[in-house]
PDB file of C-alpha atoms in Angstrom:
ATOM      1  CA  MET S  26       9.232  -4.635  -1.813  1.00 82.00           C
ATOM      2  CA  VAL S  27       8.645  -2.627   1.135  1.00 88.00           C
ATOM      3  CA  VAL S  28       5.253  -2.364   2.819  1.00 91.00           C
ATOM      4  CA  HIS S  29       4.423   0.295   5.392  1.00 92.00           C
ATOM      5  CA  LEU S  30       1.791  -0.626   7.651  1.00 93.00           C
ATOM      6  CA  VAL S  31      -0.066   2.520   8.862  1.00 92.00           C
ATOM      7  CA  LYS S  32      -2.632   3.004  11.542  1.00 89.00           C
ATOM      8  CA  PRO S  33      -4.944   6.047  11.202  1.00 83.00           C
ATOM      9  CA  SER S  34      -3.916   8.651  13.694  1.00 76.00           C
ATOM     10  CA  ARG S  35      -6.715  11.085  13.299  1.00 63.00           C
ATOM     11  CA  MET S  36     -10.320  11.266  14.107  1.00 62.00           C
ATOM     12  CA  ARG S  37     -12.853  10.601  11.390  1.00 58.00           C
ATOM     13  CA  GLY S  38     -13.374  13.940   9.547  1.00 56.00           C
ATOM     14  CA  GLY S  39     -10.218  15.473  11.053  1.00 59.00           C
ATOM     15  CA  ALA S  40      -7.804  17.090   8.724  1.00 63.00           C
ATOM     16  CA  PHE S  41      -4.378  15.688   9.557  1.00 72.00           C
ATOM     17  CA  CYS S  42      -3.051  12.197  10.099  1.00 78.00           C
ATOM     18  CA  TRP S  43       0.497  12.235  11.514  1.00 79.00           C
ATOM     19  CA  ASN S  44       1.301   8.450  10.746  1.00 84.00           C
ATOM     20  CA  CYS S  45       0.025   9.144   7.138  1.00 87.00           C
ATOM     21  CA  ALA S  46       2.479  12.116   6.722  1.00 88.00           C
ATOM     22  CA  GLY S  47       5.305  10.007   7.669  1.00 89.00           C
ATOM     23  CA  ALA S  48       4.482   7.169   5.193  1.00 90.00           C
ATOM     24  CA  ASN S  49       3.913   9.822   2.487  1.00 90.00           C
ATOM     25  CA  TYR S  50       7.491  11.078   3.291  1.00 92.00           C
ATOM     26  CA  ALA S  51       8.892   7.572   3.070  1.00 92.00           C
ATOM     27  CA  LEU S  52       7.250   7.009  -0.038  1.00 90.00           C
ATOM     28  CA  ALA S  53       8.212  10.349  -1.522  1.00 91.00           C
ATOM     29  CA  GLN S  54      11.868   9.546  -0.645  1.00 92.00           C
ATOM     30  CA  SER S  55      12.017   6.145  -2.121  1.00 88.00           C
ATOM     31  CA  PRO S  56      14.177   5.424  -5.226  1.00 87.00           C
ATOM     32  CA  ALA S  57      12.380   5.381  -8.465  1.00 80.00           C
ATOM     33  CA  ARG S  58      13.141   1.660  -9.046  1.00 77.00           C
ATOM     34  CA  ALA S  59      12.107   0.656  -5.471  1.00 80.00           C
ATOM     35  CA  ILE S  60       8.510  -0.879  -4.928  1.00 81.00           C
ATOM     36  CA  GLU S  61       7.109   0.605  -1.945  1.00 86.00           C
ATOM     37  CA  MET S  62       3.402   0.736  -0.672  1.00 87.00           C
ATOM     38  CA  VAL S  63       1.240   1.516   2.311  1.00 91.00           C
ATOM     39  CA  VAL S  64      -1.393  -0.744   3.791  1.00 92.00           C
ATOM     40  CA  PHE S  65      -3.574   1.363   5.827  1.00 92.00           C
ATOM     41  CA  GLU S  66      -5.400  -0.173   8.767  1.00 91.00           C
ATOM     42  CA  GLY S  67      -8.715   1.627   8.138  1.00 87.00           C
ATOM     43  CA  LEU S  68     -11.526   2.174   5.794  1.00 86.00           C
ATOM     44  CA  GLU S  69     -11.040   3.988   2.420  1.00 84.00           C
ATOM     45  CA  ASP S  70     -12.778   7.171   3.485  1.00 82.00           C
ATOM     46  CA  GLN S  71     -10.184   7.630   6.336  1.00 83.00           C
ATOM     47  CA  LEU S  72      -7.335   7.727   3.754  1.00 83.00           C
ATOM     48  CA  PRO S  73      -5.599  11.132   3.490  1.00 82.00           C
ATOM     49  CA  SER S  74      -6.791  13.027   0.359  1.00 82.00           C
ATOM     50  CA  VAL S  75      -2.989  13.558  -0.725  1.00 84.00           C
ATOM     51  CA  ARG S  76      -1.047  10.456  -1.207  1.00 87.00           C
ATOM     52  CA  VAL S  77       2.319   9.586  -2.575  1.00 88.00           C
ATOM     53  CA  GLY S  78       2.535   6.177  -4.401  1.00 86.00           C
ATOM     54  CA  HIS S  79       0.308   3.056  -3.675  1.00 85.00           C
ATOM     55  CA  TRP S  80      -1.961   3.044  -0.801  1.00 89.00           C
ATOM     56  CA  ALA S  81      -4.390   0.010   0.083  1.00 89.00           C
ATOM     57  CA  ALA S  82      -7.085   0.316   2.689  1.00 89.00           C
ATOM     58  CA  ALA S  83      -7.401  -2.845   4.851  1.00 91.00           C
ATOM     59  CA  GLY S  84     -11.087  -2.056   5.392  1.00 89.00           C
ATOM     60  CA  ALA S  85     -12.668  -4.753   7.647  1.00 90.00           C
ATOM     61  CA  LEU S  86      -9.565  -7.001   7.456  1.00 92.00           C
ATOM     62  CA  SER S  87      -7.155  -7.354  10.264  1.00 94.00           C
ATOM     63  CA  PRO S  88      -3.727  -6.219   9.579  1.00 92.00           C
ATOM     64  CA  GLN S  89      -2.425  -9.792   9.324  1.00 94.00           C
ATOM     65  CA  ALA S  90      -5.266 -10.694   6.874  1.00 94.00           C
ATOM     66  CA  ALA S  91      -4.659  -7.567   4.708  1.00 92.00           C
ATOM     67  CA  LEU S  92      -0.959  -8.486   4.539  1.00 92.00           C
ATOM     68  CA  ALA S  93      -1.549 -11.976   3.671  1.00 93.00           C
ATOM     69  CA  ARG S  94      -4.060 -10.996   0.933  1.00 90.00           C
ATOM     70  CA  LEU S  95      -1.731  -8.322  -0.322  1.00 89.00           C
ATOM     71  CA  GLY S  96       1.114 -11.137  -0.595  1.00 87.00           C
ATOM     72  CA  HIS S  97      -1.276 -13.303  -2.770  1.00 85.00           C
ATOM     73  CA  LEU S  98      -2.202 -10.411  -4.946  1.00 84.00           C
ATOM     74  CA  VAL S  99       1.414  -9.233  -5.368  1.00 82.00           C
ATOM     75  CA  ALA S 100       2.471 -12.696  -6.249  1.00 80.00           C
ATOM     76  CA  ALA S 101      -0.269 -12.956  -8.905  1.00 77.00           C
ATOM     77  CA  ALA S 102       0.776  -9.662 -10.202  1.00 75.00           C
ATOM     78  CA  SER S 103       4.329 -10.625 -10.674  1.00 76.00           C
ATOM     79  CA  THR S 104       6.109 -12.132 -13.581  1.00 74.00           C
ATOM     80  CA  PHE S 105       9.640 -13.980 -13.882  1.00 69.00           C
ATOM     81  CA  ARG S 106      12.292 -12.595 -16.045  1.00 67.00           C
ATOM     82  CA  SER S 107      15.568 -14.160 -17.012  1.00 66.00           C
ATOM     83  CA  GLY S 108      17.612 -15.526 -14.013  1.00 67.00           C
ATOM     84  CA  ARG S 109      14.204 -16.613 -12.394  1.00 66.00           C
ATOM     85  CA  ARG S 110      13.960 -13.006 -10.837  1.00 68.00           C
ATOM     86  CA  ALA S 111      10.427 -11.879 -10.031  1.00 68.00           C
ATOM     87  CA  VAL S 112       9.291  -8.598 -11.353  1.00 72.00           C
ATOM     88  CA  VAL S 113       6.282  -6.781  -9.935  1.00 72.00           C
ATOM     89  CA  ARG S 114       4.018  -5.470 -12.847  1.00 72.00           C
ATOM     90  CA  ARG S 115       3.428  -1.864 -11.610  1.00 70.00           C
ATOM     91  CA  ASN S 116       0.203  -1.188 -13.610  1.00 71.00           C
ATOM     92  CA  LEU S 117      -1.352  -4.354 -11.817  1.00 74.00           C
ATOM     93  CA  LEU S 118      -0.053  -3.108  -8.508  1.00 73.00           C
ATOM     94  CA  CYS S 119      -2.205   0.010  -9.034  1.00 74.00           C
ATOM     95  CA  MET S 120      -5.188  -2.073  -9.592  1.00 74.00           C
ATOM     96  CA  ILE S 121      -4.780  -4.305  -6.546  1.00 71.00           C
ATOM     97  CA  THR S 122      -4.101  -1.442  -4.045  1.00 70.00           C
ATOM     98  CA  ARG S 123      -7.605  -0.022  -4.163  1.00 65.00           C
ATOM     99  CA  GLN S 124      -9.196  -1.790  -0.967  1.00 60.00           C
ATOM    100  CA  LEU S 125      -7.913  -5.094   0.037  1.00 72.00           C
ATOM    101  CA  ASP S 126     -11.217  -6.202   1.660  1.00 64.00           C
ATOM    102  CA  ALA S 127     -12.902  -5.954  -1.620  1.00 59.00           C
ATOM    103  CA  ALA S 128     -10.604  -8.349  -3.349  1.00 49.00           C
TER     104      ALA S 128
END
């Protein structure tokens, strides 16, 4: 799993976030079987309106706290298959990436 940590790079109400554009491009180029997501160091209303893949707003959490909470949530959303390989259940990943500080 790849987690991109993105800081907002636009003013509130601004139209373009350069850091978000890079993250969107990275997720768009990701292979279909890869699990990638973005942890956005900001509030939900600062997220870009056009997003590729899974984005989670850290909200009031520090980046370290947001990543720790995400780790716990991803572990809870994982199952083990044969050979003891963990598999992240993508349908649950969609649910947990809404807003991390609300979890």
